[in-house]
PDB file of C-alpha atoms in Angstrom:
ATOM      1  CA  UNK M 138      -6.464 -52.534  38.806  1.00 52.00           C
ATOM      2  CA  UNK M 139      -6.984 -49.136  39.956  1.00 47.00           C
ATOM      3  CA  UNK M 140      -4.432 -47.925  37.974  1.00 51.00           C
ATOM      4  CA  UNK M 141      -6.345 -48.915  35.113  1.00 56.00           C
ATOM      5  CA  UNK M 142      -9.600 -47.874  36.587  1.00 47.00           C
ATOM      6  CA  UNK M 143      -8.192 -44.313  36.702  1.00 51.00           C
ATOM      7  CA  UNK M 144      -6.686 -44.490  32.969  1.00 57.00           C
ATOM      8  CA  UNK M 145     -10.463 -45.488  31.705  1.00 45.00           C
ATOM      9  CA  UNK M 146     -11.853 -42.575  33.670  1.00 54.00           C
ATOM     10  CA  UNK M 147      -9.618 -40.323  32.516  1.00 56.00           C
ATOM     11  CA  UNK M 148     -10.036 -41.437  28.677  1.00 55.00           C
ATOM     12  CA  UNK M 149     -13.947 -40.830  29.265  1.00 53.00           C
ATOM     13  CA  UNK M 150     -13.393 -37.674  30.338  1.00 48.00           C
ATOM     14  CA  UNK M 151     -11.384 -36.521  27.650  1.00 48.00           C
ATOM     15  CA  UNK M 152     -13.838 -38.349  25.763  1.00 56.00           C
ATOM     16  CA  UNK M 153     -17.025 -36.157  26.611  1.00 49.00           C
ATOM     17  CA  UNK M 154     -14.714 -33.186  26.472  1.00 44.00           C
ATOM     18  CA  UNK M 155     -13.967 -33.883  23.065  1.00 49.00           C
ATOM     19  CA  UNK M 156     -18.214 -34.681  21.738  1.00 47.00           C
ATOM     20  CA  UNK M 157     -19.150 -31.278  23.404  1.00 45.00           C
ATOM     21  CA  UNK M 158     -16.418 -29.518  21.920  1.00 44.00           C
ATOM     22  CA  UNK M 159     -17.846 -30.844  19.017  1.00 46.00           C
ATOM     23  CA  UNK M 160     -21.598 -30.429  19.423  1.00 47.00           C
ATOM     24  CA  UNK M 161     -20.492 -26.630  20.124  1.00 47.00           C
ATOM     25  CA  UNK M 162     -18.544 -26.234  17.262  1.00 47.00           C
ATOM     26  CA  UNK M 163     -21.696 -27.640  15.230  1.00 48.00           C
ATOM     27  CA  UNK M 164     -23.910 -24.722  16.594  1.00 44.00           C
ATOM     28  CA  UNK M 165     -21.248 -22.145  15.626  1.00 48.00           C
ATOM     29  CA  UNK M 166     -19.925 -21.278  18.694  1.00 58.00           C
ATOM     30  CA  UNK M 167     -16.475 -20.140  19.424  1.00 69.00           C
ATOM     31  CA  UNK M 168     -14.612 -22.295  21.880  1.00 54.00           C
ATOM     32  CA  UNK M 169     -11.416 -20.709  22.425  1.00 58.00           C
ATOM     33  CA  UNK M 170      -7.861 -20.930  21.050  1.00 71.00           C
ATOM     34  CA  UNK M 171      -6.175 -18.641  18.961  1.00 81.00           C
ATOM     35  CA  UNK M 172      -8.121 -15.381  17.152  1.00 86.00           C
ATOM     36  CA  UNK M 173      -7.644 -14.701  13.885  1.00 88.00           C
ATOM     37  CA  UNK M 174      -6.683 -11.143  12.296  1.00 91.00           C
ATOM     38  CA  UNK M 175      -9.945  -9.072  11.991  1.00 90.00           C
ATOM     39  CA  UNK M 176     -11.457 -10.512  15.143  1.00 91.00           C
ATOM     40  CA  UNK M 177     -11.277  -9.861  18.942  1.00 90.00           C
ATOM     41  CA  UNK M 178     -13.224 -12.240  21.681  1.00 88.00           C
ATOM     42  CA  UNK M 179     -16.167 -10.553  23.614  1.00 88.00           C
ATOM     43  CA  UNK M 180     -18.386 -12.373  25.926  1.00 85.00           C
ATOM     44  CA  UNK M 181     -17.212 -15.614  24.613  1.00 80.00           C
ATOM     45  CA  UNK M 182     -17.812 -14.624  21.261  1.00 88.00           C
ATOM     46  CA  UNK M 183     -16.057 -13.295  17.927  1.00 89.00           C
ATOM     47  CA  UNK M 184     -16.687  -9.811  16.997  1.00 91.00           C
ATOM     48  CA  UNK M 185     -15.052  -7.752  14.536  1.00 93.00           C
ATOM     49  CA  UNK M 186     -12.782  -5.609  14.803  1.00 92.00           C
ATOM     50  CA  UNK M 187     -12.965  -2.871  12.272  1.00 91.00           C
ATOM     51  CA  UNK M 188      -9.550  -1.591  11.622  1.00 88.00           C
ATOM     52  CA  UNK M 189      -7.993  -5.179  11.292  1.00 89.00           C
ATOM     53  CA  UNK M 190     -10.661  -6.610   8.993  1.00 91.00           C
ATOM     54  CA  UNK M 191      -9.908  -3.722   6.513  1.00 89.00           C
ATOM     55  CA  UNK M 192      -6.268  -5.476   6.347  1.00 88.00           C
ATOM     56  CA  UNK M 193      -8.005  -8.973   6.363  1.00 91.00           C
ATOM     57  CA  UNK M 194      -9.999  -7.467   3.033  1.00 91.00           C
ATOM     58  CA  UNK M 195      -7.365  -5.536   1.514  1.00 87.00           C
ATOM     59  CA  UNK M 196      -4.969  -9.122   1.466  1.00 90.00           C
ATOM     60  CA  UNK M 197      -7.943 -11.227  -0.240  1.00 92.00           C
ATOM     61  CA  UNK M 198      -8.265  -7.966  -2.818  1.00 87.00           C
ATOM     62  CA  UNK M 199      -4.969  -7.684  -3.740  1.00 83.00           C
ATOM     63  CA  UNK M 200      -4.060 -11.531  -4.043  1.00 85.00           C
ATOM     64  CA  UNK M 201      -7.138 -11.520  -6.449  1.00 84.00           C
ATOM     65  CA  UNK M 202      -5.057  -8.622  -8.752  1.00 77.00           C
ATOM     66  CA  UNK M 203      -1.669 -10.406  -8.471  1.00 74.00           C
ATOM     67  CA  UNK M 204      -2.047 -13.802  -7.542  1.00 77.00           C
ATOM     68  CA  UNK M 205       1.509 -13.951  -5.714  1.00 79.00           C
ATOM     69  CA  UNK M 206       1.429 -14.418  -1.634  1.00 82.00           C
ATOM     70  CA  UNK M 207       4.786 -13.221  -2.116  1.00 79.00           C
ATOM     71  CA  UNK M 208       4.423  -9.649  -3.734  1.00 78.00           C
ATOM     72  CA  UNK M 209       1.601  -9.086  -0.809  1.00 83.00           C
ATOM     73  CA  UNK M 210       3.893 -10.281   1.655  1.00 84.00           C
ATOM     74  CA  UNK M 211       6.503  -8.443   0.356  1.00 79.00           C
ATOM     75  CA  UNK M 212       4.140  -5.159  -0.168  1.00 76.00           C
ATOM     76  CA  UNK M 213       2.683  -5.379   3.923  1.00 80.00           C
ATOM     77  CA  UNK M 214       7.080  -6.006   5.144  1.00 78.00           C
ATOM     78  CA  UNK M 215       7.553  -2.419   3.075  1.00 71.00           C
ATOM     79  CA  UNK M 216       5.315  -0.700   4.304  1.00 72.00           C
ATOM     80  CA  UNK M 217       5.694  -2.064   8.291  1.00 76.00           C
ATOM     81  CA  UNK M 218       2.779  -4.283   8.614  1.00 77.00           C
ATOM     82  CA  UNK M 219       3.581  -6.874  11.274  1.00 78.00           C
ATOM     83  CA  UNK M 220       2.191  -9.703  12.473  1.00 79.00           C
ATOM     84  CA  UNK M 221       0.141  -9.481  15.932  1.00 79.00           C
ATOM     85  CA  UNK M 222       3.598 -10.510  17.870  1.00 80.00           C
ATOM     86  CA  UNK M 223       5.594  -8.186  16.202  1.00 81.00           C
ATOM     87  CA  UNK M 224       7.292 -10.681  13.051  1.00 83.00           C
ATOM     88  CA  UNK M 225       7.378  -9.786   9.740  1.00 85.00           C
ATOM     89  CA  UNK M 226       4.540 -11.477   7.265  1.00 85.00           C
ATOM     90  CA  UNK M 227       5.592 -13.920   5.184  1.00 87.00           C
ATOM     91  CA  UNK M 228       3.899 -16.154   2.368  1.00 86.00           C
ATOM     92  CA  UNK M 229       2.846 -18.904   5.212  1.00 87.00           C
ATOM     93  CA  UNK M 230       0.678 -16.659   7.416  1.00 91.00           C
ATOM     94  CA  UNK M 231      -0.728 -15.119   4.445  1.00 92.00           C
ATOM     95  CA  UNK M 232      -1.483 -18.682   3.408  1.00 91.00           C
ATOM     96  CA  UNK M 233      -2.964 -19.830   6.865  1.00 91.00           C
ATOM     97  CA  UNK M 234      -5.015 -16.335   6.482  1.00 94.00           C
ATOM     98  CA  UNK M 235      -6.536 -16.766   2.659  1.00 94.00           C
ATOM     99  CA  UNK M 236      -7.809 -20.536   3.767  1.00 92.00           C
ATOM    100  CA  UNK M 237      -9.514 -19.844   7.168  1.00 92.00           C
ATOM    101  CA  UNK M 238     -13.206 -20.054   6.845  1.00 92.00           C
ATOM    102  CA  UNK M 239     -13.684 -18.285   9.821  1.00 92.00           C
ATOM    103  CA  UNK M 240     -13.571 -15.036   7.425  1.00 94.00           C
ATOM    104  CA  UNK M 241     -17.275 -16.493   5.339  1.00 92.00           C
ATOM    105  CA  UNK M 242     -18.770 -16.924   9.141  1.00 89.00           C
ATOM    106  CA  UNK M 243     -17.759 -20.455   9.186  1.00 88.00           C
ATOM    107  CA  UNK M 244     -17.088 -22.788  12.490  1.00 84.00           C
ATOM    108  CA  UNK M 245     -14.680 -25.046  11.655  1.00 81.00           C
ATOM    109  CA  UNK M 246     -14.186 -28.334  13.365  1.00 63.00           C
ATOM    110  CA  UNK M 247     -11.939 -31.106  11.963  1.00 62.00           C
ATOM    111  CA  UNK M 248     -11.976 -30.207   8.605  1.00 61.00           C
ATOM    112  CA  UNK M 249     -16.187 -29.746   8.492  1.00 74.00           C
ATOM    113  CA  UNK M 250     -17.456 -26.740   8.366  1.00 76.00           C
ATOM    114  CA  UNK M 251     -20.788 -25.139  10.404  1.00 81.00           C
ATOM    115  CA  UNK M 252     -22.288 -21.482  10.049  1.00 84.00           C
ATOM    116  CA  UNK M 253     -21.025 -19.808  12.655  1.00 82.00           C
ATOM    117  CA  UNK M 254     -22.403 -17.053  15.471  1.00 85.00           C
ATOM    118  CA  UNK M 255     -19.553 -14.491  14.133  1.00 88.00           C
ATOM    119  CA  UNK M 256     -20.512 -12.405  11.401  1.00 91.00           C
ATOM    120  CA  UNK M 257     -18.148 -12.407   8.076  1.00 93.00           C
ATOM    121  CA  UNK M 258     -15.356 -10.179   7.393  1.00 93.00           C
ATOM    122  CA  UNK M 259     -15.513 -11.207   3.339  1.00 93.00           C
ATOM    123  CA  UNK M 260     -18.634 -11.675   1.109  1.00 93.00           C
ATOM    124  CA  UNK M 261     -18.500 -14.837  -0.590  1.00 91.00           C
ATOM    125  CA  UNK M 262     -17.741 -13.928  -3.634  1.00 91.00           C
ATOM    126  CA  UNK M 263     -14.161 -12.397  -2.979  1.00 91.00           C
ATOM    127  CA  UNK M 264     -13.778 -15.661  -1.425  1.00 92.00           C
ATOM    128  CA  UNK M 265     -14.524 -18.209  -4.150  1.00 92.00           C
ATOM    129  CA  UNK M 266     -12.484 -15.687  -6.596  1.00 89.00           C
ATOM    130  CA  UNK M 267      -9.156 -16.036  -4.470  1.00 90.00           C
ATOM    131  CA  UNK M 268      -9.712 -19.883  -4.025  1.00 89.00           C
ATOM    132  CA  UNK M 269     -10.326 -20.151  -7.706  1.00 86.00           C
ATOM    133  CA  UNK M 270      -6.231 -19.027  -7.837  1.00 83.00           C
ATOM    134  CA  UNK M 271      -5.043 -20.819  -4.738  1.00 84.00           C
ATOM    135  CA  UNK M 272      -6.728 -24.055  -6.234  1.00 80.00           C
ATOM    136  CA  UNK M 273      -5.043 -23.687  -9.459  1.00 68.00           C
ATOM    137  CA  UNK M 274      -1.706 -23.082  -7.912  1.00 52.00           C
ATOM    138  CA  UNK M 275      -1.051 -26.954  -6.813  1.00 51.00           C
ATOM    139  CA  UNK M 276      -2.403 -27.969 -10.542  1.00 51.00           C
ATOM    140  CA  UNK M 277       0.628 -25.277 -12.094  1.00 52.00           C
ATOM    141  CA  UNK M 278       3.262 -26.677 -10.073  1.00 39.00           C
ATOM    142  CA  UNK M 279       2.488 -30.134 -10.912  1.00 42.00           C
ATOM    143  CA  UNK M 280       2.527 -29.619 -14.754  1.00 48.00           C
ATOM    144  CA  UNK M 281       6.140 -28.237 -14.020  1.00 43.00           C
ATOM    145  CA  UNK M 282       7.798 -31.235 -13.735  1.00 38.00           C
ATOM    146  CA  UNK M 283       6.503 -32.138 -17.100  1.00 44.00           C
ATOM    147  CA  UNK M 284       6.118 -29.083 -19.203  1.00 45.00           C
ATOM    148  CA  UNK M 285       7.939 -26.027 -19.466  1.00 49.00           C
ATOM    149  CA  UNK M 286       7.476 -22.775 -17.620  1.00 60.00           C
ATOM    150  CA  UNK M 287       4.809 -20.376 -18.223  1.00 70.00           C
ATOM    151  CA  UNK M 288       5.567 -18.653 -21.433  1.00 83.00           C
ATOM    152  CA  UNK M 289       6.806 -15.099 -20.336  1.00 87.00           C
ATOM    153  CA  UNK M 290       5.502 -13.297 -23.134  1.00 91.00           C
ATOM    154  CA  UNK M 291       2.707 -15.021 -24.505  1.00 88.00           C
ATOM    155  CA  UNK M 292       0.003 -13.074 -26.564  1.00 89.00           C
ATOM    156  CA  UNK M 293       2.712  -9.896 -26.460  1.00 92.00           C
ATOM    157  CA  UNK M 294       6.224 -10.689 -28.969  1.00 93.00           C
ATOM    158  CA  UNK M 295       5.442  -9.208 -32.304  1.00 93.00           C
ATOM    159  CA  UNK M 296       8.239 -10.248 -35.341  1.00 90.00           C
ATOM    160  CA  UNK M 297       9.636  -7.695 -37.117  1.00 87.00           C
ATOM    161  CA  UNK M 298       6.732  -7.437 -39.800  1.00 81.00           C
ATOM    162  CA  UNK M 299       4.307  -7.217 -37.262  1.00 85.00           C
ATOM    163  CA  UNK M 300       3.536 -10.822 -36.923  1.00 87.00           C
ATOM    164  CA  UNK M 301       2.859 -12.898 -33.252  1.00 90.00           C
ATOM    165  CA  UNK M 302       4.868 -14.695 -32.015  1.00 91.00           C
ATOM    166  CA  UNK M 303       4.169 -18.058 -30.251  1.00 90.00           C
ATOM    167  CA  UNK M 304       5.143 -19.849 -27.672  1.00 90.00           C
ATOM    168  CA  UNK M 305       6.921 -23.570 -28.403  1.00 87.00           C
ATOM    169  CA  UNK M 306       9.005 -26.050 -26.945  1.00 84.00           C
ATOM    170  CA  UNK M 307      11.079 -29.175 -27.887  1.00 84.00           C
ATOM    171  CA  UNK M 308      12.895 -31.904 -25.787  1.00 81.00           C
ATOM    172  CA  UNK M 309      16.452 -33.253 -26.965  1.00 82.00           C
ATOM    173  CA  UNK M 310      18.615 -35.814 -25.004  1.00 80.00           C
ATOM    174  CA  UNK M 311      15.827 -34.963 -22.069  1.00 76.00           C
ATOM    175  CA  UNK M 312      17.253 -31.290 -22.256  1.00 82.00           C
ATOM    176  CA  UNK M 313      13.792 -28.822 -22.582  1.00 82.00           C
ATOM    177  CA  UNK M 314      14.108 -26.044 -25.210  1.00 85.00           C
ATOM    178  CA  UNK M 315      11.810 -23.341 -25.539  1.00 90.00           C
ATOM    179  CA  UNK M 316      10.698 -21.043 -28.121  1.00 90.00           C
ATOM    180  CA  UNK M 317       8.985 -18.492 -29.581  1.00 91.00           C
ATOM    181  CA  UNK M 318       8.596 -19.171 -33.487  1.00 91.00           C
ATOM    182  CA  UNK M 319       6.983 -16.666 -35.733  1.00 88.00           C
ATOM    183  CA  UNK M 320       3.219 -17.380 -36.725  1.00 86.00           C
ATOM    184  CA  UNK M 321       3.646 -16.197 -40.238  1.00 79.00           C
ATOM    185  CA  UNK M 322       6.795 -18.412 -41.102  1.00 75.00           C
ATOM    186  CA  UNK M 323       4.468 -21.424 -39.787  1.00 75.00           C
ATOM    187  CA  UNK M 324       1.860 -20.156 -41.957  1.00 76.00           C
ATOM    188  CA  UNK M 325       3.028 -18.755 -44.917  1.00 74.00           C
ATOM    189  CA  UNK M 326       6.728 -19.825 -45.370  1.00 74.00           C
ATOM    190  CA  UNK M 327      10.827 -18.829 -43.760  1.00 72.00           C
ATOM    191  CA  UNK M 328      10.659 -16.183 -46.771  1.00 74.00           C
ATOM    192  CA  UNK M 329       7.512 -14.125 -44.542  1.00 74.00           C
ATOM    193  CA  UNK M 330       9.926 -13.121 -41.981  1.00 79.00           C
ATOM    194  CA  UNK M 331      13.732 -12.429 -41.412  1.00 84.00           C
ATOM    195  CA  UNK M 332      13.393 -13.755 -37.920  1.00 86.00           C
ATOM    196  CA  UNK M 333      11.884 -17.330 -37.623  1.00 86.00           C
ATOM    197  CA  UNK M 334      12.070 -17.867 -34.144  1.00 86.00           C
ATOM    198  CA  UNK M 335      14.224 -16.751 -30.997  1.00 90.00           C
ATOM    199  CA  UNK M 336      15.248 -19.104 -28.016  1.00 91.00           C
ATOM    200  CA  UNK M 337      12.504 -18.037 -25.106  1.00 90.00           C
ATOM    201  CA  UNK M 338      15.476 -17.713 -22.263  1.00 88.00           C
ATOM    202  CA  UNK M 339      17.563 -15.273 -23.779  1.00 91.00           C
ATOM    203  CA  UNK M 340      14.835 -13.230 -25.369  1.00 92.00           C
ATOM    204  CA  UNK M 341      12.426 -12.797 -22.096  1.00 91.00           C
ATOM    205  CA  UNK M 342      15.877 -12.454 -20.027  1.00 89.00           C
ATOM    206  CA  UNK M 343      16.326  -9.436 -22.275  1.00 90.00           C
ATOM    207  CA  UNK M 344      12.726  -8.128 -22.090  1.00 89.00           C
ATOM    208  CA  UNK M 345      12.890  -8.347 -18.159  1.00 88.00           C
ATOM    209  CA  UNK M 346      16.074  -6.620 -17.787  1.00 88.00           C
ATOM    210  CA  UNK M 347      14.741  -3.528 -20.080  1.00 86.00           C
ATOM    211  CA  UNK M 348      11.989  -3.501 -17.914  1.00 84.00           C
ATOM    212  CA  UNK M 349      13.401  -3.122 -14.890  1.00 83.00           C
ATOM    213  CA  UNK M 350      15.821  -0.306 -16.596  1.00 82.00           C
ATOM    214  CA  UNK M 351      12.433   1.516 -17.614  1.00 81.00           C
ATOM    215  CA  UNK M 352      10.471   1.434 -14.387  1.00 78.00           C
ATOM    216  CA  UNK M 353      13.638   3.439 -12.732  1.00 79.00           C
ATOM    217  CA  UNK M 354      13.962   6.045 -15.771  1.00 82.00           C
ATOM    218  CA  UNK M 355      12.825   9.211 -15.090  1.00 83.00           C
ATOM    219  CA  UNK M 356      10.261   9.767 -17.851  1.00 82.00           C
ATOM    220  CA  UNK M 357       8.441   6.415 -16.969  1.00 79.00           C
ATOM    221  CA  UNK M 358       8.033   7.596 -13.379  1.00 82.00           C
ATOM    222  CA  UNK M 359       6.776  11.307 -14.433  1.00 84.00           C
ATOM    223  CA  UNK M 360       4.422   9.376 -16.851  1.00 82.00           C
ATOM    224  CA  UNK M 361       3.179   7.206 -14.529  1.00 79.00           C
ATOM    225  CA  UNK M 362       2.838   9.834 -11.912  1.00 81.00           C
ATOM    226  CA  UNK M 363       0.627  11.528 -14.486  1.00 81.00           C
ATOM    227  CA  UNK M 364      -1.516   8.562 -15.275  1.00 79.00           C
ATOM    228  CA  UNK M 365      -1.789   7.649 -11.576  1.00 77.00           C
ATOM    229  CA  UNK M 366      -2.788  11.055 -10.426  1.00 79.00           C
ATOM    230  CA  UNK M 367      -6.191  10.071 -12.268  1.00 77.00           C
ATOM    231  CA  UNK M 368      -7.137   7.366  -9.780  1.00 70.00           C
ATOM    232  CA  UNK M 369      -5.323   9.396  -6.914  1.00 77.00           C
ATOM    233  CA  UNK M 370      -5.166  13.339  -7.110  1.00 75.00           C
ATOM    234  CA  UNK M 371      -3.361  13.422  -3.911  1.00 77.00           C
ATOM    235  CA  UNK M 372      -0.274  11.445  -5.140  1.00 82.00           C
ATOM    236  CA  UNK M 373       2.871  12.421  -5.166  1.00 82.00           C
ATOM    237  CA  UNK M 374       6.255  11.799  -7.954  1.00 83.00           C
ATOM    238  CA  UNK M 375       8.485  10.570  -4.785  1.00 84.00           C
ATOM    239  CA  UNK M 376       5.742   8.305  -3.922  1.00 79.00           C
ATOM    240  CA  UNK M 377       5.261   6.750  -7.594  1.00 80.00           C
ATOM    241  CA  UNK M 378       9.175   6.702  -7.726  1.00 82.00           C
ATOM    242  CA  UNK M 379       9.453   4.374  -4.443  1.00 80.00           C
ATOM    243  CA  UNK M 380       6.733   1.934  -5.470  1.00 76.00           C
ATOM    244  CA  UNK M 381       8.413   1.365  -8.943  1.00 77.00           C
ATOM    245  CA  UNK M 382      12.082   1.123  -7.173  1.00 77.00           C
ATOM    246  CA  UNK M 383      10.153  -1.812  -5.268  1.00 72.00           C
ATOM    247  CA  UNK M 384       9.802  -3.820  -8.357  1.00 72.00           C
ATOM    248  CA  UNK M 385      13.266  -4.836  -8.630  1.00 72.00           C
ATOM    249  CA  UNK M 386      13.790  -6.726  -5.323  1.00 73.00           C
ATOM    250  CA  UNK M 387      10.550  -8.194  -5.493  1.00 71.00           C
ATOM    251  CA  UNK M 388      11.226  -9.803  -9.156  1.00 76.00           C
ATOM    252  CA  UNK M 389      13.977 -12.723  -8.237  1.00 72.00           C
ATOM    253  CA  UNK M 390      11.841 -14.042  -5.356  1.00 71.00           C
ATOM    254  CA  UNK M 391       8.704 -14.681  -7.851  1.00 72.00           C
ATOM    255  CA  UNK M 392       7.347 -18.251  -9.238  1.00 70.00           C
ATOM    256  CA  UNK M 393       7.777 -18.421 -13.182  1.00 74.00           C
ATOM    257  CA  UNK M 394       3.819 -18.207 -13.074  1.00 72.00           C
ATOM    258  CA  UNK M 395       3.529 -15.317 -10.993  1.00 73.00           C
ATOM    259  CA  UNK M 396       6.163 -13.807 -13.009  1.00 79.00           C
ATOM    260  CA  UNK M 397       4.295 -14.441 -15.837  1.00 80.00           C
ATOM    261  CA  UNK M 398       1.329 -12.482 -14.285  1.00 76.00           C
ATOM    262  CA  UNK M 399       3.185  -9.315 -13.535  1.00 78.00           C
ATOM    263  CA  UNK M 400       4.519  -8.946 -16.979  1.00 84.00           C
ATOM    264  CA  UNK M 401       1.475  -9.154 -18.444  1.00 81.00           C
ATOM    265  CA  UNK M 402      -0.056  -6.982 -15.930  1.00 78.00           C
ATOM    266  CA  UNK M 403       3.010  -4.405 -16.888  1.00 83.00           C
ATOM    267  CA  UNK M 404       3.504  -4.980 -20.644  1.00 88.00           C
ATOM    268  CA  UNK M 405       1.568  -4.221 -23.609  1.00 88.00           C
ATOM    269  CA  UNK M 406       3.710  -5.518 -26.549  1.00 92.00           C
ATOM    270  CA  UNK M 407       7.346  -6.820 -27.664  1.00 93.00           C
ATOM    271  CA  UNK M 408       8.647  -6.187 -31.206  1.00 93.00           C
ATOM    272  CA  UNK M 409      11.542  -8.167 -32.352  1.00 91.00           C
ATOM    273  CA  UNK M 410      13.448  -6.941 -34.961  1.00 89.00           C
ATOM    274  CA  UNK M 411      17.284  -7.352 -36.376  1.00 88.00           C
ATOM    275  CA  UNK M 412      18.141  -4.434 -34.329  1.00 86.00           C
ATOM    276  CA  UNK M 413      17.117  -5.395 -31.171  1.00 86.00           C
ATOM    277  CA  UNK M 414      13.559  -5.393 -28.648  1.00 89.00           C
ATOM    278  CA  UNK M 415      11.425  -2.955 -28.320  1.00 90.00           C
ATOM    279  CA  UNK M 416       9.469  -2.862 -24.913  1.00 90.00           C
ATOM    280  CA  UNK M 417       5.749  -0.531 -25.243  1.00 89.00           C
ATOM    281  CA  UNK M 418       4.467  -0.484 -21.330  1.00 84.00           C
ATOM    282  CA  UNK M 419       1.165  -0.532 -19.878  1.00 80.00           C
ATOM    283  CA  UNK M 420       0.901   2.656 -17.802  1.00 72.00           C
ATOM    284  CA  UNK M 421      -2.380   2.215 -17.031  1.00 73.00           C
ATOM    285  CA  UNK M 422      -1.313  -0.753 -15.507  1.00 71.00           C
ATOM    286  CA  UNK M 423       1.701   0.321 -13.809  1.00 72.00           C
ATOM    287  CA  UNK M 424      -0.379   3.121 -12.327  1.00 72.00           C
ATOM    288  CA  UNK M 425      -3.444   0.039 -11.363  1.00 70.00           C
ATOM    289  CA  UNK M 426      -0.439  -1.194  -9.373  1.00 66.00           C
ATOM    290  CA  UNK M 427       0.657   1.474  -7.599  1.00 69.00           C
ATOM    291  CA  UNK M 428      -2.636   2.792  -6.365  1.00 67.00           C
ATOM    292  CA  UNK M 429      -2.849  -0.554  -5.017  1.00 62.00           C
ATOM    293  CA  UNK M 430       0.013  -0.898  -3.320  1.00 59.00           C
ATOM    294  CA  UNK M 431      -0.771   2.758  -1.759  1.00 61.00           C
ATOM    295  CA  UNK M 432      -4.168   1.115  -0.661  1.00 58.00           C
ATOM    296  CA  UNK M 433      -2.139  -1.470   1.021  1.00 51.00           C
ATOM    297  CA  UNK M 434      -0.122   1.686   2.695  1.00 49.00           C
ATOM    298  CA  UNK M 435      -3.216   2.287   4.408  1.00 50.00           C
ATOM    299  CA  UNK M 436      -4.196   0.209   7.582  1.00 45.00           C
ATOM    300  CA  UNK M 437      -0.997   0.817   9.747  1.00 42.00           C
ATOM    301  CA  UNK M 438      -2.477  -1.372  12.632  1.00 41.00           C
ATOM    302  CA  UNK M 439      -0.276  -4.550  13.353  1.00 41.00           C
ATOM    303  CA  UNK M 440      -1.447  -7.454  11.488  1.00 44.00           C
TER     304      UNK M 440
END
């Protein structure tokens, strides 16, 4: 009997514990536990701490210009950027980091959310933009087990008279086989062009392989250097030469949709012809992604 007696204290205990934990988190109030990047504790209370919620804002920005946790993960491990206990970043803490409301001012407490005491490290905006991505994400890798993968080149392969290109696919003996068939042969007839469509494996396979080839050759880097010294006047070849030598590492460990993004990002147009492929870059672009990656560069402070 007193056995039990004790239990039932015990469980009311725990019990009011639990309501004012609770009541406190629906005022706001920070009750302990583990504090996120960007924040330090100070009289029982969040405060920010400068230097680590420019890395907090810098992760949200650039996940907004390439939608990959993996190429900022991969961008923070190159340049040194650790976590608070010394381990490298990977896509899970950068996942953890992009979904805690704490960053808006919230108080979270069992999956509701309260305005908090803290002040916010992000404006709301930058936060609805990079949950507009992560919520499409699930959506993307849903439709893969039922339709093919995002369409490497779409709106950029040009036939050899100067014709798009389209995306297509077809499913034989529950084999998928993609495509990209010319627009003017659907439109006009096979006699419009010499090359009515290519298999979409072998001709992005090609495409991707060029362009890694390109972003190493020496004219691409001194062009890019050029175009980059625009946004940065400070920049250096060496520098533009490292960030490009990145790309190639970073490429394998990519999601077919986040490939997708990059090459778009990197390519203006494809031409097909009976020759071969001819690959016209983006500098611009190539030079938008360097002096991002150089932004990243710049908080050194452990993450």
């Amino acid at each position: 009997m007193l056995l039990s007696f004790a239990q039932f204290e015990r469980e009311i205990a725990g019990e009011r514990i639990r309501d004012k934990i609770a009541a406190s988190k629906a005022k706001g109030m920070w009750m302990g536990g583990f504090v996120p990047l960007g924040y330090r504790v100070k009289n029982r209370k969040l405060v920010i701490d400068e230097e680590e919620a420019a890395t907090v804002r810098m992760i949200f920005e650039w996940f907004l210009k390439v939608g990959s946790a993996t190429l900022v993960a991969r961008a923070l491990n190159a340049e040194g950027v650790t976590s608070r206990r010394g381990k490298p970043i990977d896509k899970g803490f950068l996942y953890k980091l992009l979904n805690n409301r704490v960053y808006i001012g919230d108080a979270v407490h069992k999956g509701t959310a309260y305005p908090g005491e803290h002040e916010a490290i992000l404006s709301l905006d930058l936060w609805n933009r990079a949950h507009s991505i992560l919520q499409a994400s699930p959506r993307v890798r849903a439709r893969r087990t039922r339709t093919p993968e995002p369409a490497l080149l779409k709106g950029l392969i040009f036939g050899p008279a100067g014709g798009a290109m389209s995306p297509t696919y077809t499913r034989k003996a529950g084999r998928l086989y993609r495509y990209y068939v010319s627009q003017s042969v659907l439109k006009l007839g096979p006699e419009t062009c010499p090359i009515r469509r290519v298999a979409a494996a072998e001709i992005e396979t090609a495409v991707v392989d060029q362009l890694r080839g390109m972003l190493r050759a020496p004219e691409i880097v001194v062009c890019t250097w050029r175009v980059a010294r625009q946004l940065m006047d400070d920049i250096q070849e060496a520098e533009v030469r490292e960030a490009l030598e990145r790309f190639d590492p970073i490429w394998d460990e990519l999601f077919p949709a986040e490939q997708a993004r990059i090459v778009q990002f990197l390519v203006e147009r494809v031409d097909v012809s009976l020759d071969g492929v001819d690959i016209r870059l983006r500098t611009n672009g190539i030079a938008s992604l360097i002096a991002d990656l150089r932004m990243m560069a710049t908080p050194q402070r452990a993450a």
